[in-house]
Tab-separated table of C-alpha atoms in Angstrom:
chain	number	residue	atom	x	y	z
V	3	UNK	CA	0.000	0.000	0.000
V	4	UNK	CA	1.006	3.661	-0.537
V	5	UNK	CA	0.184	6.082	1.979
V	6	UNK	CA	0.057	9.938	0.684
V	7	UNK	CA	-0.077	12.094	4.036
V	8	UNK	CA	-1.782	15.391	2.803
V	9	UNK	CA	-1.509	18.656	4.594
V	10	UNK	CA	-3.553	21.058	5.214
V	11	UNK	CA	-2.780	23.085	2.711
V	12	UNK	CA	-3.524	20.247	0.232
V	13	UNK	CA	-6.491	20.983	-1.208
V	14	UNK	CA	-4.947	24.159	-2.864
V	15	UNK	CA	-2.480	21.809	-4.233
V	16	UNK	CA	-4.426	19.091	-5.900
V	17	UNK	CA	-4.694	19.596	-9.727
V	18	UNK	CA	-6.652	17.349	-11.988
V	19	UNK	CA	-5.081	16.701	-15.324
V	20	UNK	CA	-5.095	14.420	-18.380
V	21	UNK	CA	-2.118	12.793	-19.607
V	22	UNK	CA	-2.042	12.208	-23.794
V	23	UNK	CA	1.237	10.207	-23.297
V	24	UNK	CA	0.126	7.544	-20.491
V	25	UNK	CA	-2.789	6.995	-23.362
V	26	UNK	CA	-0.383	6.907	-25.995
V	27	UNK	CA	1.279	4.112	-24.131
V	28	UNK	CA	-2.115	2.338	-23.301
V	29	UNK	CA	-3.177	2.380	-26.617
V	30	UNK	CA	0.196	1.182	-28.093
V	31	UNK	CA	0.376	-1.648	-25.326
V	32	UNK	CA	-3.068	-3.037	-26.695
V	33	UNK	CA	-1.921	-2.851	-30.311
V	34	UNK	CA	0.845	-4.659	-28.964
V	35	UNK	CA	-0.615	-7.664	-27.062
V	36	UNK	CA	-3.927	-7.469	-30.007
V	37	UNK	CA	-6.197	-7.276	-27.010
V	38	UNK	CA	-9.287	-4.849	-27.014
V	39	UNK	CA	-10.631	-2.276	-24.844
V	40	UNK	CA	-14.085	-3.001	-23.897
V	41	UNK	CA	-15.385	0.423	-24.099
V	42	UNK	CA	-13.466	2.000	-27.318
V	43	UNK	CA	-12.607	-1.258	-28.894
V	44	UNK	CA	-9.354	-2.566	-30.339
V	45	UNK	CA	-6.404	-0.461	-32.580
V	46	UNK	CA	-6.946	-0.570	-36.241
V	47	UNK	CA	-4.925	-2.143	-38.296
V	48	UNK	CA	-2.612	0.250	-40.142
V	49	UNK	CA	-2.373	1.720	-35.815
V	50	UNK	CA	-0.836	-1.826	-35.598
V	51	UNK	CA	1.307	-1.931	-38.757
V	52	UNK	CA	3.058	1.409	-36.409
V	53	UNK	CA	4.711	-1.226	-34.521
V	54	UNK	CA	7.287	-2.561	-37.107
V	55	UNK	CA	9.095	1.004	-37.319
V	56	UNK	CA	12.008	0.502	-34.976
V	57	UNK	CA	11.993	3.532	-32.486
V	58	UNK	CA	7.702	2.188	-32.176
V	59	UNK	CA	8.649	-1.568	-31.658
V	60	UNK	CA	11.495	-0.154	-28.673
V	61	UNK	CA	9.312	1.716	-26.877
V	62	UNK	CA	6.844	-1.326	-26.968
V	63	UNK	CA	9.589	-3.596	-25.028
V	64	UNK	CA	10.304	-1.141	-22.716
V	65	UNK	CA	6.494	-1.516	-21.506
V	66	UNK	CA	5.738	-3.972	-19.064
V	67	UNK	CA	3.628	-7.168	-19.768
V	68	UNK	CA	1.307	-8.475	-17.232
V	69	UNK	CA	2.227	-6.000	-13.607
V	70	UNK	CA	5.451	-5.114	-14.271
V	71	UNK	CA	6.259	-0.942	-13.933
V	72	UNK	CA	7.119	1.483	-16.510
V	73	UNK	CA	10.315	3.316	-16.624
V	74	UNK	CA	9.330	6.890	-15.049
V	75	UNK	CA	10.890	8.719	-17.881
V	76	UNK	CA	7.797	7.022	-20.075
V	77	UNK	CA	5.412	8.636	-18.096
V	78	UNK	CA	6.253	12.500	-17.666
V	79	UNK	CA	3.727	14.451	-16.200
V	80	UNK	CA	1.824	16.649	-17.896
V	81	UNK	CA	1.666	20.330	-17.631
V	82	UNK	CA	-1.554	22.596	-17.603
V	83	UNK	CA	-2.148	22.574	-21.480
V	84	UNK	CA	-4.202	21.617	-24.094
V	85	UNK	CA	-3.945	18.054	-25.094
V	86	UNK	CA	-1.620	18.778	-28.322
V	87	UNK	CA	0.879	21.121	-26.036
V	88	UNK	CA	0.866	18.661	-23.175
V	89	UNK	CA	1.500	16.039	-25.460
V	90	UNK	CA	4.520	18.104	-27.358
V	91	UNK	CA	5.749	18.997	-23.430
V	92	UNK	CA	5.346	14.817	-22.122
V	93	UNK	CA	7.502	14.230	-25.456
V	94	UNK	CA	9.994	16.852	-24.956
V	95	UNK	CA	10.665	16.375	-21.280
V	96	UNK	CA	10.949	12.178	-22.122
V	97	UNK	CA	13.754	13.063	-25.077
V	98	UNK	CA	15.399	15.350	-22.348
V	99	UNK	CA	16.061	12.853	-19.745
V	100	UNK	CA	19.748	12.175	-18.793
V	101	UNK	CA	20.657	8.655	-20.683
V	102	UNK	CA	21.906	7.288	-17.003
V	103	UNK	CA	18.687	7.712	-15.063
V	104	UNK	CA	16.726	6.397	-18.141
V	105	UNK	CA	19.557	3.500	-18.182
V	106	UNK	CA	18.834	3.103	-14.216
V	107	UNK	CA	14.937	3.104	-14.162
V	108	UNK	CA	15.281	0.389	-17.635
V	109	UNK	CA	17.302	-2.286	-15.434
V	110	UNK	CA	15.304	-1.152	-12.596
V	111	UNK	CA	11.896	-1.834	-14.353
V	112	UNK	CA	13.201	-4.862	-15.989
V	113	UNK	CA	13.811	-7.021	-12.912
V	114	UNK	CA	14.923	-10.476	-13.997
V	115	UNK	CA	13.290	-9.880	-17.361
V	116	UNK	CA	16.221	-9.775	-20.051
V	117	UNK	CA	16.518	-6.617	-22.206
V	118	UNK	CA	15.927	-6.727	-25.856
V	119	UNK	CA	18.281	-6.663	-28.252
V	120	UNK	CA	17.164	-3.216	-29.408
V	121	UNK	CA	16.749	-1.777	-25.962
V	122	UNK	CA	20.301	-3.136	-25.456
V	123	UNK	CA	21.882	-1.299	-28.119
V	124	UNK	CA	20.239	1.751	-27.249
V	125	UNK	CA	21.535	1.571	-23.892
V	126	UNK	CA	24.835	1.331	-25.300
V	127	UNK	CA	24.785	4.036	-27.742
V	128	UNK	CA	23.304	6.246	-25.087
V	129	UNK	CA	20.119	7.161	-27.941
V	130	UNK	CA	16.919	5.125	-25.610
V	131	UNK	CA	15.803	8.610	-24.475
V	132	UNK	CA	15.597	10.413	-27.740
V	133	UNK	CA	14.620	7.233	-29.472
V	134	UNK	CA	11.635	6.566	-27.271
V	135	UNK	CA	10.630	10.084	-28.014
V	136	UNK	CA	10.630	9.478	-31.260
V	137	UNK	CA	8.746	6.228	-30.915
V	138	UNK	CA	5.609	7.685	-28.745
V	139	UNK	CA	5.357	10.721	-31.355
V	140	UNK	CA	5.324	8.817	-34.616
V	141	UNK	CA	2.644	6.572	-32.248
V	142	UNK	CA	0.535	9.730	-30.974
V	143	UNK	CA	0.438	11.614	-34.684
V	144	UNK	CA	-0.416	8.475	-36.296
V	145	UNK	CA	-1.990	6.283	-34.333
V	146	UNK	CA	-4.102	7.744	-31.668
V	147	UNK	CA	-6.531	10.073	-34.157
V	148	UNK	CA	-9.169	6.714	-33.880
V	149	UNK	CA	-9.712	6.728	-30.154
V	150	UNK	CA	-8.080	10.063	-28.655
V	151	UNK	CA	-10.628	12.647	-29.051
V	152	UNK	CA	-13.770	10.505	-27.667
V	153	UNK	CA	-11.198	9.380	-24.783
V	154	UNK	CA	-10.627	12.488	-23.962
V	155	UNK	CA	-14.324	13.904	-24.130
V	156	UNK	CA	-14.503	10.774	-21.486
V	157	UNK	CA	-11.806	12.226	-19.690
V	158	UNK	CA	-12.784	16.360	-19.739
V	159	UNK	CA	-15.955	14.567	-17.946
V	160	UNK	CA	-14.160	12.875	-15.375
V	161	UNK	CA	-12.128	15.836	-14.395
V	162	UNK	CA	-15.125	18.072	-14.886
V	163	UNK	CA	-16.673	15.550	-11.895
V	164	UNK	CA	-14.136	15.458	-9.826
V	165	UNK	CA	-13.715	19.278	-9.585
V	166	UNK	CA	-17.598	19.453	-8.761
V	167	UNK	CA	-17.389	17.006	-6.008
V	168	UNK	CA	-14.038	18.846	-4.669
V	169	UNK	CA	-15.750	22.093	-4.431
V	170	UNK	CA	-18.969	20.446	-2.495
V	171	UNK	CA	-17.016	17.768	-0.313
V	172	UNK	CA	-13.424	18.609	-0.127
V	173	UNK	CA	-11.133	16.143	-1.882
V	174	UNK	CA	-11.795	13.439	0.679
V	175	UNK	CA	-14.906	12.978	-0.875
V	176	UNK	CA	-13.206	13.103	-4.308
V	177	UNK	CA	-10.375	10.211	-3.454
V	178	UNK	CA	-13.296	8.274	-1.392
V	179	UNK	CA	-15.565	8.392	-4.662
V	180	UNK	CA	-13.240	7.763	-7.975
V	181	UNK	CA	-11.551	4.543	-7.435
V	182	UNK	CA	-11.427	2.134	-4.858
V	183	UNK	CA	-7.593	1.842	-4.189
V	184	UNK	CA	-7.848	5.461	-3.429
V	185	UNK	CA	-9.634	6.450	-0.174
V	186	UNK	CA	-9.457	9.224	2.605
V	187	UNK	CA	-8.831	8.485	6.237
V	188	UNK	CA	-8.279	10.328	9.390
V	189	UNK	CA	-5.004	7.977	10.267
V	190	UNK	CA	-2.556	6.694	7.557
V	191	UNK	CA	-2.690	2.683	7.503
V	192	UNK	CA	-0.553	0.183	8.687
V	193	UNK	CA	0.975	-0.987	5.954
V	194	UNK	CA	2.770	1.463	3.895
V	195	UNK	CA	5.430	0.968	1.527
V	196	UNK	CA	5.904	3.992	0.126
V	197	UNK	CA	4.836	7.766	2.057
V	198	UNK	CA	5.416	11.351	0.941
V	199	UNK	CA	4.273	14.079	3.232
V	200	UNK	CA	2.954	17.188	1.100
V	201	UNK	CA	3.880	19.667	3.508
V	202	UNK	CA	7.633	18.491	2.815
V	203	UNK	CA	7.853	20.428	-0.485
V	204	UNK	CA	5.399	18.493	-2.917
V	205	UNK	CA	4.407	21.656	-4.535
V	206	UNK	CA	1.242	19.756	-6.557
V	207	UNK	CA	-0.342	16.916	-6.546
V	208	UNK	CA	-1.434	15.732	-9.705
V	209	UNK	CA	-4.710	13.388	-10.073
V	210	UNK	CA	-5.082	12.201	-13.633
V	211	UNK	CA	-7.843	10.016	-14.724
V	212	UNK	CA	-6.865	7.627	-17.543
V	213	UNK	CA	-9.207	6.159	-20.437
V	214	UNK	CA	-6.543	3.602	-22.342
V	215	UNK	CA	-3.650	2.941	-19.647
V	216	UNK	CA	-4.832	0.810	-17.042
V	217	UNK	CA	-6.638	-1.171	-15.540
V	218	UNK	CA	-4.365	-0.432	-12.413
V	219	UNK	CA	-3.684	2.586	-9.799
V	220	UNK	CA	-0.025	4.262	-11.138
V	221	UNK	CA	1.598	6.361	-8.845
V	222	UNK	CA	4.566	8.500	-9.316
V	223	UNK	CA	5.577	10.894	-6.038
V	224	UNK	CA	8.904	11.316	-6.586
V	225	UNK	CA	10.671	14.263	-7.913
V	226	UNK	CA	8.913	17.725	-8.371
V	227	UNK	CA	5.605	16.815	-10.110
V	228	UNK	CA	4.569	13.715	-8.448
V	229	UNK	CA	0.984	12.419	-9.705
V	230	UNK	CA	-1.629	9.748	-8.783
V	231	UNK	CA	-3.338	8.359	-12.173
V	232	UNK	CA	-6.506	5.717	-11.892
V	233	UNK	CA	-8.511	4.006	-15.101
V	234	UNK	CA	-12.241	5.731	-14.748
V	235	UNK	CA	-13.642	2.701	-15.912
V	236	UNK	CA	-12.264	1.086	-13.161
V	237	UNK	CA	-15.377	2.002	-10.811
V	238	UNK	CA	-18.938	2.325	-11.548
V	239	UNK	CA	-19.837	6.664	-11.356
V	240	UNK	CA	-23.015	6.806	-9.538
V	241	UNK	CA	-22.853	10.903	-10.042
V	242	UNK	CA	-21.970	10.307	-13.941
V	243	UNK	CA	-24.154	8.006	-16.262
V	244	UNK	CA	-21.544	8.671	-19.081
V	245	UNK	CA	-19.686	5.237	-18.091
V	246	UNK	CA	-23.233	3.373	-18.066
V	247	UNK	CA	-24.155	5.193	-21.424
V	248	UNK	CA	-21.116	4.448	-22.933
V	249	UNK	CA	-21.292	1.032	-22.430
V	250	UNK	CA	-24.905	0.535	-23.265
V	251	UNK	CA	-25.171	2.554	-26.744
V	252	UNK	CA	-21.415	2.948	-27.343
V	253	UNK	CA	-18.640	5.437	-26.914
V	254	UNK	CA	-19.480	8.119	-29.800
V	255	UNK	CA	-23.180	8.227	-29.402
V	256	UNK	CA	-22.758	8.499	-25.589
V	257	UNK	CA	-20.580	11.610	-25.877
V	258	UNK	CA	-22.789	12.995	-28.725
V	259	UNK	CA	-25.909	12.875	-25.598
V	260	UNK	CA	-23.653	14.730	-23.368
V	261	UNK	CA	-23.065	17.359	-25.482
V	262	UNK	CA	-26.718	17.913	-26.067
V	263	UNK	CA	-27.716	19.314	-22.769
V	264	UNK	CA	-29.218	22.261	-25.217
V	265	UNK	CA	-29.589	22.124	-28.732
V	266	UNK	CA	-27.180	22.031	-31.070
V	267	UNK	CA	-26.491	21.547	-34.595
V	268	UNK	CA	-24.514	18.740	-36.126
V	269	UNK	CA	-21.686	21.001	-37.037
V	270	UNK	CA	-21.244	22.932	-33.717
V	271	UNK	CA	-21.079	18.768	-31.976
V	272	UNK	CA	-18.530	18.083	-35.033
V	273	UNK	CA	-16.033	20.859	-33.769
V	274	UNK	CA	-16.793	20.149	-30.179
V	275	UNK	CA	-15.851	16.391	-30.163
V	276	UNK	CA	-13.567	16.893	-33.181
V	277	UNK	CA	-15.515	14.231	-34.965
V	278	UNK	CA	-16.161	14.274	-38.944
V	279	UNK	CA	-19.381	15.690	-40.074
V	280	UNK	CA	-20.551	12.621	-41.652
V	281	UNK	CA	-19.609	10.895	-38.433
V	282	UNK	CA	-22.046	13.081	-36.151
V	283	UNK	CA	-24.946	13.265	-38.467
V	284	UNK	CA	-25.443	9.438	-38.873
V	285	UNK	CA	-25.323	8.807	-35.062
V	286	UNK	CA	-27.457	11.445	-34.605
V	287	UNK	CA	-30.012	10.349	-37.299
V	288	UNK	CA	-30.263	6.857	-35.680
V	289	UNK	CA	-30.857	7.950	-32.462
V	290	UNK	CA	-33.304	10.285	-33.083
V	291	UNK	CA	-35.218	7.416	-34.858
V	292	UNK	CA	-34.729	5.748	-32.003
V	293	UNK	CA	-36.863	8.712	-29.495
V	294	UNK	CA	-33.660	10.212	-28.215
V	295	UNK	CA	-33.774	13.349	-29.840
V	296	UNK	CA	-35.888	15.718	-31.352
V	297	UNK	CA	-35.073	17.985	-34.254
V	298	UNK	CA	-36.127	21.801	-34.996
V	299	UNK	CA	-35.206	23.714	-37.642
V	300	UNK	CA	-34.431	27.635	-37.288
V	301	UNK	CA	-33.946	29.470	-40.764
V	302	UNK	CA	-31.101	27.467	-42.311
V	303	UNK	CA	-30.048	25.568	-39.195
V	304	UNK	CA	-30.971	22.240	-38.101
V	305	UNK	CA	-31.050	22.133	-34.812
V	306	UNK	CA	-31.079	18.647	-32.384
V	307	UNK	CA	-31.897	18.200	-28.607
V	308	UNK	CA	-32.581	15.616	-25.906
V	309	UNK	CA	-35.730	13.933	-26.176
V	310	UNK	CA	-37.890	13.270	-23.104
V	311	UNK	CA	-36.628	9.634	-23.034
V	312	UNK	CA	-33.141	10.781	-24.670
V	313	UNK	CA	-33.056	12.698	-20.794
V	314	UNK	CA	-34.963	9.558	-19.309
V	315	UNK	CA	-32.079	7.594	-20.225
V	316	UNK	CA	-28.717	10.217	-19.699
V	317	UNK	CA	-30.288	10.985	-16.313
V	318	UNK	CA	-31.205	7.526	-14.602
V	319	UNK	CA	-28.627	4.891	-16.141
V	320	UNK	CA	-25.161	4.961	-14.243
């Protein structure tokens, strides 16, 4: 177990975040082991074809199979950004990191586990930083346009949650509500393997809900940015049908409902979940012949809104 003391002066501390490279790396590790995600589905196949470029296929062995860790230097944290500059940042900061402490945190990750013959000679020509860097971009231009932007409409909902509940029940009520290996106590438990004590110069804590890397708790609280991260899937959001939603009518049309709190057309949802045109109008065409929405029509504008059962069923599944 890991025991995080907080201070007092926590709360004003604690900043919610989400990471585009720890779902570039969950994403890759699926197209890796062809397994599928059970909300967003499995990589295409020219995302998988990204693994036979060399600087792609190293930074696959350098991630874990089964419960092994990640190298740290994988798994930056991300700064207060969009997703695209906190994605350039991760990237950056990863192709920065001294060759030793990369070299260190490989072996360290590694365990009995023998190293690759390309992670090998990267350790020995000192290039496994900038090479990885390499590897996650060429992954996260080309292979992450499929899932990212309905991951992170998932994830912009989390976050959005989680900063509601924070401002009406503190953040114990935040860490005792969004995943179960996270909880709030009044005395730190007995078995602890790891603690940091924020009043002891953690400047933030970072809590970053994940979509694609997962399915367990990762913790980083070393160094200056340490960060908690959890898989919002993990747990069942009483306070958020989205997860229900998604899982019931899939992940596009569940995002498209979200969005249509008030009525909007199928161009203004296109450039808010950075979806193609064509995709938005035919998932909203079947569900309004379905009863979930209604359509209206003001001058040139089509216009499309929750029906009374399209309301019905974002308000009472979770």
């Amino acid at each position: 177990m890991i025991t995080v003391d907080l201070s007092v002066h926590t709360p004003a501390t604690i900043r919610w975040a989400l990471s585009p490279v720890l779902e570039t790396l969950g994403w890759l590790r699926l197209a890796r082991d062809g397994a599928s995600d059970p909300t967003y589905g499995a990589p295409a196949r020219a995302t998988k074809q990204l693994l036979s470029r060399p600087d792609v296929a190293l930074v696959c062995e350098l991630l874990p199979s089964g419960g092994g860790p990640t190298p740290d230097f994988l798994a930056p944290a991300p700064p207060a950004a969009t997703s695209t500059r906190a994605a350039e940042s991760q990237l950056a900061e990863i192709d920065n990191t001294d060759h030793a402490q990369a070299a260190v945190e490989v072996w360290a990750a590694s365990g009995d586990r023998p190293l690759s013959k390309n992670i090998t000679a990267a350790l020995r020509d000192g290039t496994l930083p900038a090479r990885a860097a390499r590897g996650l971009a060429t992954f996260w231009e080309e292979g992450m346009a499929e899932v990212f932007g309905l991951a992170e409409t998932a994830l912009r909902a989390e976050i959005s949650r989680c900063e509601q509940l924070a401002d009406s029940g503190g953040i114990g009520a935040v860490l005792n509500a969004i995943q179960e290996q996270l909880s709030w106590g009044d005395e730190p438990a007995n078995a602890c393997e790891h603690r940091t004590d924020t009043e002891s110069g953690m400047p933030e804590l970072l809590v970053i809900p994940t979509a694609l890397y997962g399915p367990r708790l990762t913790m980083r609280l070393q160094g200056t940015r340490p960060y908690v991260a959890y898989p919002i899937d993990a747990t069942p959001a009483p306070t958020d049908p989205i997860t229900g939603l998604r899982r019931l009518i899939g992940p596009t049309r569940a995002a498209i409902l979200r969005h249509l709190s008030s009525a909007r057309t199928t161009t203004e949802l296109s450039e808010e979940l950075r979806l193609a045109a064509a995709t938005v109008s035919y998932h909203v065409k079947v569900m309004q012949r379905a009863g979930l929405l209604e359509r209206s029509r003001q001058r040139h504008n089509v216009f499309y809104e929750l029906s009374p059962t399209g309301r019905q069923l974002l308000a009472g599944i979770s």
